Amino acid sequence: MSHFAQVRRVPGDPILGLMEAFRADPSPAKLDLGVGVYKDAQGLTPIPQAVKLAEQGLLDSETSKSYVGGHGDPLFTARLAELVFGAASPLLGEQRAAASQTPGGTGALRLAADFIGHCLPGRGIWLSDPTWPIHETLFAEAGLRVGHYPYVGADNRLDVEAMLVALGQLPPGDVVLLHACCHNPTGFDLSQDDWRRVLEVVKARELLPLIDFAYQGFGDGLEQDAWAVRLFAEALPELLVTSSCSKNFGLYRERTGALLVCAETPDKLLDVRSQLASIARNLWSTPPAHGAAVVATILADDALRILWQDELERMRLRVASLRLGLVEALQPFGLAERFAHIGVQRGMFSYTGLTPRQVQRLRDEFSVYLVGSGRANVAGLDAGRLDQLAQAIATVCAD
Ligand code: LMR
């Protein structure tokens, strides 16, 4: 008897699969605009200097590899909560909010999903259409009822009115997943006015927001990007936020993130956190220590923190200038207007509006790798090759 005879092969992950296909492509002209990792002018994903310095210090000062606790490194979680909610947030002083360390932002999402499934049975979760593909599968795998609200339509424009109408019809008590900034995959973010309107609907429908905050510092700045999270945290008694240190600290493979919870009272927060620790124990037991220790070291040290903030700001500005550079490079082909949205969108990603066929042609004929949906990781661009990319886009747009 073969135990595995019934196991079927499934297709590889569409985003991570692109990374492998790109690595195997021998073309010297290849361009990886697939997976969301930042690249510098040399096409490398650098380790920030602040991270290197923190790691060097840790190498000497670390005295044990014993487990961290169920909620992770307390210094990391305290500092991260300040980064997300603001150091002066009354929520923290009142002990109504806290973070639980997770393996990356994806771990935080999975912890949130299982918390909802275990502790809020029957609640559905509503995702933007479109959203990061893993949102779709992760919440479904956790057994939640998954629904969608409109976000960006077939015309590749943010449709806030349609979003608000749909949110206004959700079953009370359901969970709504919102992207704090740098919407993945579209790059279209809500304005502050839009956020205020969403908040009113969330209150009126008694929805529970789960805010995915994976790109703090990549949109308009470290503090600016936290604006909506802080608005919601101040206005609502209960909130879930997932935070990732993958992009802003360049710690991708160290799997460093957190699930942050705001509750109505300190006592209720302890109830929720007891559940999170218990769920996490069955998922990964205790979280990995290294990345969190690096983040805690940086955030607790004035000089390292200033260095990190400066490095992050330089990454942010580079991506913003690549956006404008690409639109400019498309100008000679008469395509600047058609792709003007690339300059308006925020963060790493751009929903280009290219069709799956055009994406396939870019890959086959020019070794340019985008996600099939037309999502381009602008942070993977090379300023010296914008003309080459514009030429390739113009070719595939010609028919
Ligand atoms: C992406 O969307 O490319 C990133 O969030 C990386 C990932 O894990 O998919």
CSV table of C-alpha atoms and ligand atoms in Angstrom, one decimal:
chain,number,residue,atom,x,y,z
A,1,MET,CA,0.0,0.0,0.0
A,2,SER,CA,1.3,3.5,-0.9
A,3,HIS,CA,0.3,6.0,1.7
A,4,PHE,CA,1.2,8.9,-0.6
A,5,ALA,CA,-0.5,7.5,-3.7
A,6,GLN,CA,-3.5,9.8,-3.2
A,7,VAL,CA,-1.4,12.9,-2.8
A,8,ARG,CA,-1.8,15.2,-5.8
A,9,ARG,CA,0.7,17.8,-7.0
A,10,VAL,CA,-0.5,21.4,-6.7
A,11,PRO,CA,0.9,24.3,-8.6
A,12,GLY,CA,3.7,26.3,-6.9
A,13,ASP,CA,3.0,29.6,-5.3
A,14,PRO,CA,2.5,32.2,-8.1
A,15,ILE,CA,4.6,34.9,-6.4
A,16,LEU,CA,7.5,32.8,-5.0
A,17,GLY,CA,7.5,30.7,-8.2
A,18,LEU,CA,8.3,33.8,-10.2
A,19,MET,CA,11.4,34.3,-8.0
A,20,GLU,CA,12.6,30.8,-8.9
A,21,ALA,CA,11.8,31.3,-12.6
A,22,PHE,CA,13.7,34.6,-12.6
A,23,ARG,CA,16.8,33.0,-11.0
A,24,ALA,CA,16.8,30.3,-13.6
A,25,ASP,CA,16.6,32.8,-16.5
A,26,PRO,CA,20.0,33.2,-18.2
A,27,SER,CA,19.2,36.5,-20.0
A,28,PRO,CA,21.5,39.3,-18.9
A,29,ALA,CA,18.6,41.7,-19.6
A,30,LYS,CA,16.2,40.1,-17.1
A,31,LEU,CA,14.3,42.2,-14.7
A,32,ASP,CA,12.5,40.9,-11.6
A,33,LEU,CA,9.4,42.9,-10.8
A,34,GLY,CA,7.7,39.9,-9.1
A,35,VAL,CA,8.0,39.2,-5.4
A,36,GLY,CA,7.8,42.2,-3.1
A,37,VAL,CA,11.4,42.8,-2.1
A,38,TYR,CA,13.3,46.1,-2.3
A,39,LYS,CA,16.3,46.2,-4.5
A,40,ASP,CA,19.1,48.9,-4.6
A,41,ALA,CA,20.7,50.4,-7.7
A,42,GLN,CA,22.9,47.3,-8.0
A,43,GLY,CA,19.8,45.1,-8.1
A,44,LEU,CA,20.6,43.7,-4.6
A,45,THR,CA,18.4,43.4,-1.6
A,46,PRO,CA,20.6,45.0,1.0
A,47,ILE,CA,20.8,44.3,4.7
A,48,PRO,CA,20.4,47.8,6.2
A,49,GLN,CA,23.5,49.0,8.0
A,50,ALA,CA,21.6,49.5,11.2
A,51,VAL,CA,20.6,45.8,11.1
A,52,LYS,CA,24.2,44.7,10.5
A,53,LEU,CA,25.4,46.8,13.4
A,54,ALA,CA,22.7,45.5,15.7
A,55,GLU,CA,23.6,41.9,14.6
A,56,GLN,CA,27.2,42.5,15.4
A,57,GLY,CA,26.3,43.7,18.9
A,58,LEU,CA,24.0,40.8,19.4
A,59,LEU,CA,26.7,38.3,18.4
A,60,ASP,CA,28.8,39.5,21.4
A,61,SER,CA,26.0,40.2,23.9
A,62,GLU,CA,23.7,37.3,23.4
A,63,THR,CA,24.0,34.9,26.3
A,64,SER,CA,21.4,32.2,25.6
A,65,LYS,CA,19.4,30.5,22.8
A,66,SER,CA,16.7,29.4,25.2
A,67,TYR,CA,13.1,29.9,24.1
A,68,VAL,CA,11.5,33.3,24.1
A,69,GLY,CA,8.1,33.4,25.7
A,70,GLY,CA,4.7,32.7,23.9
A,71,HIS,CA,4.3,36.4,23.1
A,72,GLY,CA,7.9,36.7,22.0
A,73,ASP,CA,10.6,39.2,23.1
A,74,PRO,CA,9.0,41.7,25.5
A,75,LEU,CA,11.4,44.5,24.4
A,76,PHE,CA,10.5,43.9,20.8
A,77,THR,CA,6.8,43.8,21.4
A,78,ALA,CA,6.9,47.0,23.5
A,79,ARG,CA,8.9,48.9,21.0
A,80,LEU,CA,6.9,47.7,18.0
A,81,ALA,CA,3.7,48.6,19.7
A,82,GLU,CA,5.1,52.2,20.0
A,83,LEU,CA,6.2,52.2,16.4
A,84,VAL,CA,2.7,51.2,15.3
A,85,PHE,CA,0.4,53.2,17.7
A,86,GLY,CA,2.8,56.0,18.6
A,87,ALA,CA,5.0,56.2,21.7
A,88,ALA,CA,2.6,58.6,23.3
A,89,SER,CA,-0.5,56.5,22.6
A,90,PRO,CA,-2.9,56.5,25.6
A,91,LEU,CA,-3.8,52.9,24.6
A,92,LEU,CA,-0.3,51.8,25.7
A,93,GLY,CA,-0.3,53.8,28.9
A,94,GLU,CA,-3.7,52.3,29.8
A,95,GLN,CA,-2.6,48.8,28.9
A,96,ARG,CA,-5.4,48.3,26.4
A,97,ALA,CA,-3.1,47.4,23.6
A,98,ALA,CA,-0.2,45.0,23.1
A,99,ALA,CA,1.7,43.0,20.5
A,100,SER,CA,2.4,39.3,20.2
A,101,GLN,CA,5.5,38.4,18.2
A,102,THR,CA,4.9,36.2,15.2
A,103,PRO,CA,6.9,34.6,12.4
A,104,GLY,CA,6.5,37.5,9.9
A,105,GLY,CA,3.4,39.4,8.9
A,106,THR,CA,2.0,36.1,7.5
A,107,GLY,CA,2.3,34.5,10.9
A,108,ALA,CA,0.4,37.4,12.4
A,109,LEU,CA,-2.3,37.0,9.8
A,110,ARG,CA,-2.5,33.3,10.5
A,111,LEU,CA,-2.7,33.9,14.3
A,112,ALA,CA,-5.4,36.4,13.7
A,113,ALA,CA,-7.3,34.0,11.5
A,114,ASP,CA,-7.2,31.2,14.0
A,115,PHE,CA,-8.1,33.6,16.8
A,116,ILE,CA,-11.2,34.7,14.9
A,117,GLY,CA,-12.0,31.1,14.0
A,118,HIS,CA,-11.6,29.8,17.6
A,119,CYS,CA,-12.9,32.8,19.6
A,120,LEU,CA,-15.4,34.6,17.3
A,121,PRO,CA,-17.1,31.6,15.7
A,122,GLY,CA,-19.4,32.3,12.8
A,123,ARG,CA,-17.7,35.6,11.9
A,124,GLY,CA,-16.8,36.0,8.2
A,125,ILE,CA,-13.9,38.0,6.9
A,126,TRP,CA,-14.1,40.5,4.0
A,127,LEU,CA,-11.1,41.2,1.8
A,128,SER,CA,-10.6,43.9,-0.8
A,129,ASP,CA,-11.0,42.9,-4.4
A,130,PRO,CA,-8.2,42.4,-5.3
A,131,THR,CA,-6.0,41.6,-2.4
A,132,TRP,CA,-2.7,39.8,-1.7
A,133,PRO,CA,-3.4,36.2,-2.9
A,134,ILE,CA,-2.3,34.7,0.4
A,135,HIS,CA,-5.1,36.6,2.2
A,136,GLU,CA,-7.5,34.6,0.2
A,137,THR,CA,-6.0,31.2,0.9
A,138,LEU,CA,-4.8,31.8,4.5
A,139,PHE,CA,-8.3,32.8,5.9
A,140,ALA,CA,-10.0,30.0,3.9
A,141,GLU,CA,-7.5,27.5,5.2
A,142,ALA,CA,-8.3,28.7,8.7
A,143,GLY,CA,-12.0,27.8,8.0
A,144,LEU,CA,-13.3,31.3,7.9
A,145,ARG,CA,-16.1,32.4,5.5
A,146,VAL,CA,-14.3,34.7,3.1
A,147,GLY,CA,-16.1,37.5,1.2
A,148,HIS,CA,-15.0,40.5,-0.9
A,149,TYR,CA,-15.7,44.2,-1.1
A,150,PRO,CA,-14.8,46.1,-4.2
A,151,TYR,CA,-11.7,48.2,-4.2
A,152,VAL,CA,-10.1,48.5,-7.6
A,153,GLY,CA,-12.4,47.9,-10.6
A,154,ALA,CA,-11.7,46.6,-14.1
A,155,ASP,CA,-10.8,50.2,-15.1
A,156,ASN,CA,-7.8,50.0,-12.7
A,157,ARG,CA,-9.2,52.8,-10.5
A,158,LEU,CA,-9.8,52.9,-6.8
A,159,ASP,CA,-13.6,52.8,-6.3
A,160,VAL,CA,-14.1,54.1,-2.8
A,161,GLU,CA,-17.9,54.7,-3.3
A,162,ALA,CA,-18.4,51.0,-4.2
A,163,MET,CA,-16.3,50.0,-1.3
A,164,LEU,CA,-18.3,52.0,1.2
A,165,VAL,CA,-21.6,50.7,-0.2
A,166,ALA,CA,-20.4,47.1,0.1
A,167,LEU,CA,-19.1,47.6,3.7
A,168,GLY,CA,-22.4,49.2,4.6
A,169,GLN,CA,-24.1,45.9,3.8
A,170,LEU,CA,-21.8,43.5,5.7
A,171,PRO,CA,-23.3,41.4,8.5
A,172,PRO,CA,-22.7,43.1,11.9
A,173,GLY,CA,-19.8,41.6,13.8
A,174,ASP,CA,-17.9,40.4,10.7
A,175,VAL,CA,-14.3,41.2,10.2
A,176,VAL,CA,-13.0,43.6,7.6
A,177,LEU,CA,-9.4,43.4,6.4
A,178,LEU,CA,-8.0,46.8,5.5
A,179,HIS,CA,-4.5,47.6,4.2
A,180,ALA,CA,-3.0,50.4,6.3
A,181,CYS,CA,-0.9,51.7,3.4
A,182,CYS,CA,0.9,50.6,0.2
A,183,HIS,CA,-2.1,48.4,-0.8
A,184,ASN,CA,-0.9,45.0,-2.1
A,185,PRO,CA,-1.3,44.3,-5.0
A,186,THR,CA,-2.6,47.6,-6.4
A,187,GLY,CA,-0.6,50.4,-4.7
A,188,PHE,CA,-3.8,52.5,-4.5
A,189,ASP,CA,-4.3,53.9,-1.0
A,190,LEU,CA,-7.3,55.5,0.7
A,191,SER,CA,-7.1,59.2,1.4
A,192,GLN,CA,-7.5,60.5,5.0
A,193,ASP,CA,-11.1,61.5,4.1
A,194,ASP,CA,-11.8,58.0,2.7
A,195,TRP,CA,-10.4,56.5,5.9
A,196,ARG,CA,-12.7,58.6,8.0
A,197,ARG,CA,-15.7,57.5,5.9
A,198,VAL,CA,-14.7,53.8,6.2
A,199,LEU,CA,-14.4,54.3,10.0
A,200,GLU,CA,-18.0,55.6,10.2
A,201,VAL,CA,-19.3,52.5,8.3
A,202,VAL,CA,-17.2,50.2,10.5
A,203,LYS,CA,-18.8,51.8,13.5
A,204,ALA,CA,-22.3,51.8,12.1
A,205,ARG,CA,-22.1,48.1,11.1
A,206,GLU,CA,-20.2,47.1,14.2
A,207,LEU,CA,-17.5,45.5,12.2
A,208,LEU,CA,-14.1,44.4,13.6
A,209,PRO,CA,-11.2,45.8,11.5
A,210,LEU,CA,-8.1,43.7,11.0
A,211,ILE,CA,-5.6,46.1,9.6
A,212,ASP,CA,-2.7,44.6,7.6
A,213,PHE,CA,0.3,46.9,8.1
A,214,ALA,CA,3.2,45.3,6.2
A,215,TYR,CA,4.8,48.3,4.6
A,216,GLN,CA,5.2,50.9,7.4
A,217,GLY,CA,7.6,53.6,6.1
A,218,PHE,CA,7.3,52.7,2.4
A,219,GLY,CA,4.4,54.9,1.6
A,220,ASP,CA,4.5,58.5,2.8
A,221,GLY,CA,6.8,58.0,5.8
A,222,LEU,CA,7.0,56.0,9.1
A,223,GLU,CA,4.6,58.2,11.0
A,224,GLN,CA,2.4,59.2,8.1
A,225,ASP,CA,1.8,55.6,7.1
A,226,ALA,CA,0.5,54.8,10.7
A,227,TRP,CA,-2.1,57.5,10.4
A,228,ALA,CA,-5.1,55.3,9.6
A,229,VAL,CA,-4.1,52.6,12.2
A,230,ARG,CA,-3.9,55.3,14.9
A,231,LEU,CA,-7.2,56.9,13.8
A,232,PHE,CA,-8.9,53.5,14.2
A,233,ALA,CA,-7.2,52.6,17.4
A,234,GLU,CA,-8.3,55.9,18.9
A,235,ALA,CA,-11.9,55.7,17.7
A,236,LEU,CA,-12.7,52.1,18.3
A,237,PRO,CA,-12.6,50.0,21.4
A,238,GLU,CA,-11.4,46.9,19.6
A,239,LEU,CA,-9.0,46.4,16.8
A,240,LEU,CA,-6.5,43.8,15.3
A,241,VAL,CA,-3.4,45.0,13.5
A,242,THR,CA,-0.8,42.8,11.8
A,243,SER,CA,2.7,44.3,11.5
A,244,SER,CA,5.7,43.1,9.5
A,245,CYS,CA,9.4,44.0,9.8
A,246,SER,CA,10.2,42.2,6.5
A,247,LYS,CA,10.4,45.3,4.3
A,248,ASN,CA,11.1,48.2,6.5
A,249,PHE,CA,13.9,46.5,8.4
A,250,GLY,CA,14.9,44.3,5.4
A,251,LEU,CA,14.5,41.3,7.6
A,252,TYR,CA,12.5,39.2,5.1
A,253,ARG,CA,13.9,35.8,5.8
A,254,GLU,CA,14.2,36.3,9.5
A,255,ARG,CA,10.4,36.2,9.7
A,256,THR,CA,9.7,39.0,12.1
A,257,GLY,CA,6.3,40.5,12.8
A,258,ALA,CA,3.5,40.8,15.3
A,259,LEU,CA,-0.2,40.7,15.9
A,260,LEU,CA,-1.3,43.8,17.8
A,261,VAL,CA,-4.6,43.8,19.7
A,262,CYS,CA,-6.5,46.7,21.2
A,263,ALA,CA,-9.2,45.8,23.7
A,264,GLU,CA,-11.8,47.7,25.7
A,265,THR,CA,-10.1,47.0,29.1
A,266,PRO,CA,-6.7,45.8,30.3
A,267,ASP,CA,-8.5,42.7,31.7
A,268,LYS,CA,-10.1,41.9,28.3
A,269,LEU,CA,-6.7,42.4,26.7
A,270,LEU,CA,-5.3,39.7,28.9
A,271,ASP,CA,-8.2,37.3,28.0
A,272,VAL,CA,-7.5,37.8,24.3
A,273,ARG,CA,-3.7,37.5,24.8
A,274,SER,CA,-4.1,34.2,26.7
A,275,GLN,CA,-6.0,32.8,23.7
A,276,LEU,CA,-3.3,34.1,21.3
A,277,ALA,CA,-0.5,32.4,23.3
A,278,SER,CA,-2.5,29.2,23.3
A,279,ILE,CA,-3.2,29.3,19.6
A,280,ALA,CA,0.4,30.2,18.8
A,281,ARG,CA,1.6,27.2,20.9
A,282,ASN,CA,-0.1,24.9,18.5
A,283,LEU,CA,1.1,26.8,15.4
A,284,TRP,CA,4.8,27.5,16.0
A,285,SER,CA,5.2,27.1,19.8
A,286,THR,CA,7.3,30.2,20.3
A,287,PRO,CA,8.4,32.7,17.7
A,288,PRO,CA,12.0,32.9,16.1
A,289,ALA,CA,14.2,35.2,18.2
A,290,HIS,CA,16.8,36.7,15.9
A,291,GLY,CA,14.9,39.2,13.8
A,292,ALA,CA,13.0,40.5,16.8
A,293,ALA,CA,16.2,41.0,18.8
A,294,VAL,CA,17.6,43.0,15.9
A,295,VAL,CA,14.5,45.2,15.7
A,296,ALA,CA,14.4,45.7,19.5
A,297,THR,CA,18.1,46.6,19.5
A,298,ILE,CA,17.6,49.2,16.8
A,299,LEU,CA,14.5,50.8,18.3
A,300,ALA,CA,16.0,51.0,21.7
A,301,ASP,CA,19.2,52.7,20.6
A,302,ASP,CA,19.0,56.3,19.5
A,303,ALA,CA,21.9,56.2,17.0
A,304,LEU,CA,20.9,52.9,15.4
A,305,ARG,CA,17.3,54.1,15.2
A,306,ILE,CA,18.3,57.3,13.4
A,307,LEU,CA,20.5,55.3,11.0
A,308,TRP,CA,17.6,52.9,10.3
A,309,GLN,CA,15.1,55.7,9.8
A,310,ASP,CA,17.4,57.3,7.4
A,311,GLU,CA,18.0,54.1,5.5
A,312,LEU,CA,14.3,53.4,5.3
A,313,GLU,CA,13.6,56.9,4.1
A,314,ARG,CA,16.1,56.5,1.4
A,315,MET,CA,14.5,53.3,0.2
A,316,ARG,CA,11.1,55.0,0.2
A,317,LEU,CA,12.3,57.9,-1.8
A,318,ARG,CA,14.1,55.7,-4.3
A,319,VAL,CA,10.9,53.7,-5.0
A,320,ALA,CA,8.9,57.0,-5.3
A,321,SER,CA,11.4,58.3,-7.8
A,322,LEU,CA,11.4,55.1,-9.8
A,323,ARG,CA,7.6,55.4,-10.1
A,324,LEU,CA,8.0,58.9,-11.6
A,325,GLY,CA,11.0,57.8,-13.7
A,326,LEU,CA,9.0,55.0,-15.3
A,327,VAL,CA,6.1,57.3,-16.2
A,328,GLU,CA,8.6,59.7,-17.7
A,329,ALA,CA,10.3,56.9,-19.7
A,330,LEU,CA,6.9,55.9,-21.1
A,331,GLN,CA,6.4,59.5,-22.4
A,332,PRO,CA,8.2,59.1,-25.8
A,333,PHE,CA,5.9,56.1,-26.5
A,334,GLY,CA,2.8,58.2,-25.9
A,335,LEU,CA,2.0,56.1,-22.8
A,336,ALA,CA,2.7,58.5,-20.0
A,337,GLU,CA,-1.0,59.3,-19.6
A,338,ARG,CA,-2.1,55.7,-19.8
A,339,PHE,CA,0.3,54.7,-17.0
A,340,ALA,CA,0.1,58.0,-15.0
A,341,HIS,CA,-1.4,56.0,-12.1
A,342,ILE,CA,2.0,54.4,-11.4
A,343,GLY,CA,3.2,57.9,-10.2
A,344,VAL,CA,0.1,58.2,-7.9
A,345,GLN,CA,0.2,54.8,-6.3
A,346,ARG,CA,2.2,54.2,-3.1
A,347,GLY,CA,4.6,51.6,-1.8
A,348,MET,CA,6.3,48.8,-3.6
A,349,PHE,CA,3.5,47.6,-5.8
A,350,SER,CA,1.7,48.9,-8.9
A,351,TYR,CA,-1.3,47.4,-10.5
A,352,THR,CA,-0.1,48.4,-14.0
A,353,GLY,CA,-3.2,47.5,-15.9
A,354,LEU,CA,-1.3,45.2,-18.1
A,355,THR,CA,-3.3,42.1,-19.1
A,356,PRO,CA,-2.2,38.6,-18.3
A,357,ARG,CA,-1.2,38.1,-22.0
A,358,GLN,CA,0.9,41.3,-22.0
A,359,VAL,CA,2.5,40.1,-18.7
A,360,GLN,CA,3.3,36.7,-20.4
A,361,ARG,CA,4.8,38.5,-23.4
A,362,LEU,CA,7.0,40.6,-21.2
A,363,ARG,CA,8.3,37.5,-19.6
A,364,ASP,CA,8.7,35.4,-22.8
A,365,GLU,CA,10.1,38.1,-25.0
A,366,PHE,CA,11.9,40.5,-22.6
A,367,SER,CA,12.7,38.4,-19.5
A,368,VAL,CA,10.7,41.0,-17.5
A,369,TYR,CA,8.9,39.2,-14.6
A,370,LEU,CA,5.6,40.6,-13.2
A,371,VAL,CA,2.8,38.8,-11.3
A,372,GLY,CA,0.1,37.5,-13.7
A,373,SER,CA,-2.4,40.1,-12.4
A,374,GLY,CA,-0.3,42.8,-13.8
A,375,ARG,CA,1.2,43.7,-10.5
A,376,ALA,CA,4.8,45.1,-10.7
A,377,ASN,CA,7.1,45.4,-7.8
A,378,VAL,CA,8.4,48.9,-8.6
A,379,ALA,CA,11.0,48.5,-5.8
A,380,GLY,CA,12.6,45.9,-8.1
A,381,LEU,CA,13.3,48.4,-10.9
A,382,ASP,CA,16.6,49.7,-12.0
A,383,ALA,CA,16.8,53.5,-12.8
A,384,GLY,CA,19.3,52.7,-15.5
A,385,ARG,CA,17.0,50.4,-17.3
A,386,LEU,CA,13.7,52.3,-17.2
A,387,ASP,CA,14.0,53.1,-21.0
A,388,GLN,CA,14.5,49.4,-21.7
A,389,LEU,CA,11.4,48.5,-19.6
A,390,ALA,CA,9.4,51.3,-21.3
A,391,GLN,CA,10.3,50.0,-24.7
A,392,ALA,CA,9.2,46.5,-23.7
A,393,ILE,CA,5.9,47.8,-22.3
A,394,ALA,CA,5.3,49.8,-25.5
A,395,THR,CA,6.0,46.7,-27.6
A,396,VAL,CA,3.5,44.5,-25.7
A,397,CYS,CA,0.9,47.3,-25.6
A,398,ALA,CA,1.2,47.9,-29.4
A,399,ASP,CA,-1.3,45.2,-30.4
B,1,LMR,C1,4.6,40.0,-2.1
B,1,LMR,O1,3.4,40.1,-2.1
B,1,LMR,O2,5.3,39.8,-3.1
B,1,LMR,C2,5.2,39.9,-0.7
B,1,LMR,O3,4.3,40.2,0.3
B,1,LMR,C3,6.0,38.7,-0.5
B,1,LMR,C4,5.1,37.5,-0.4
B,1,LMR,O4,5.3,36.7,0.6
B,1,LMR,O5,4.2,37.2,-1.2
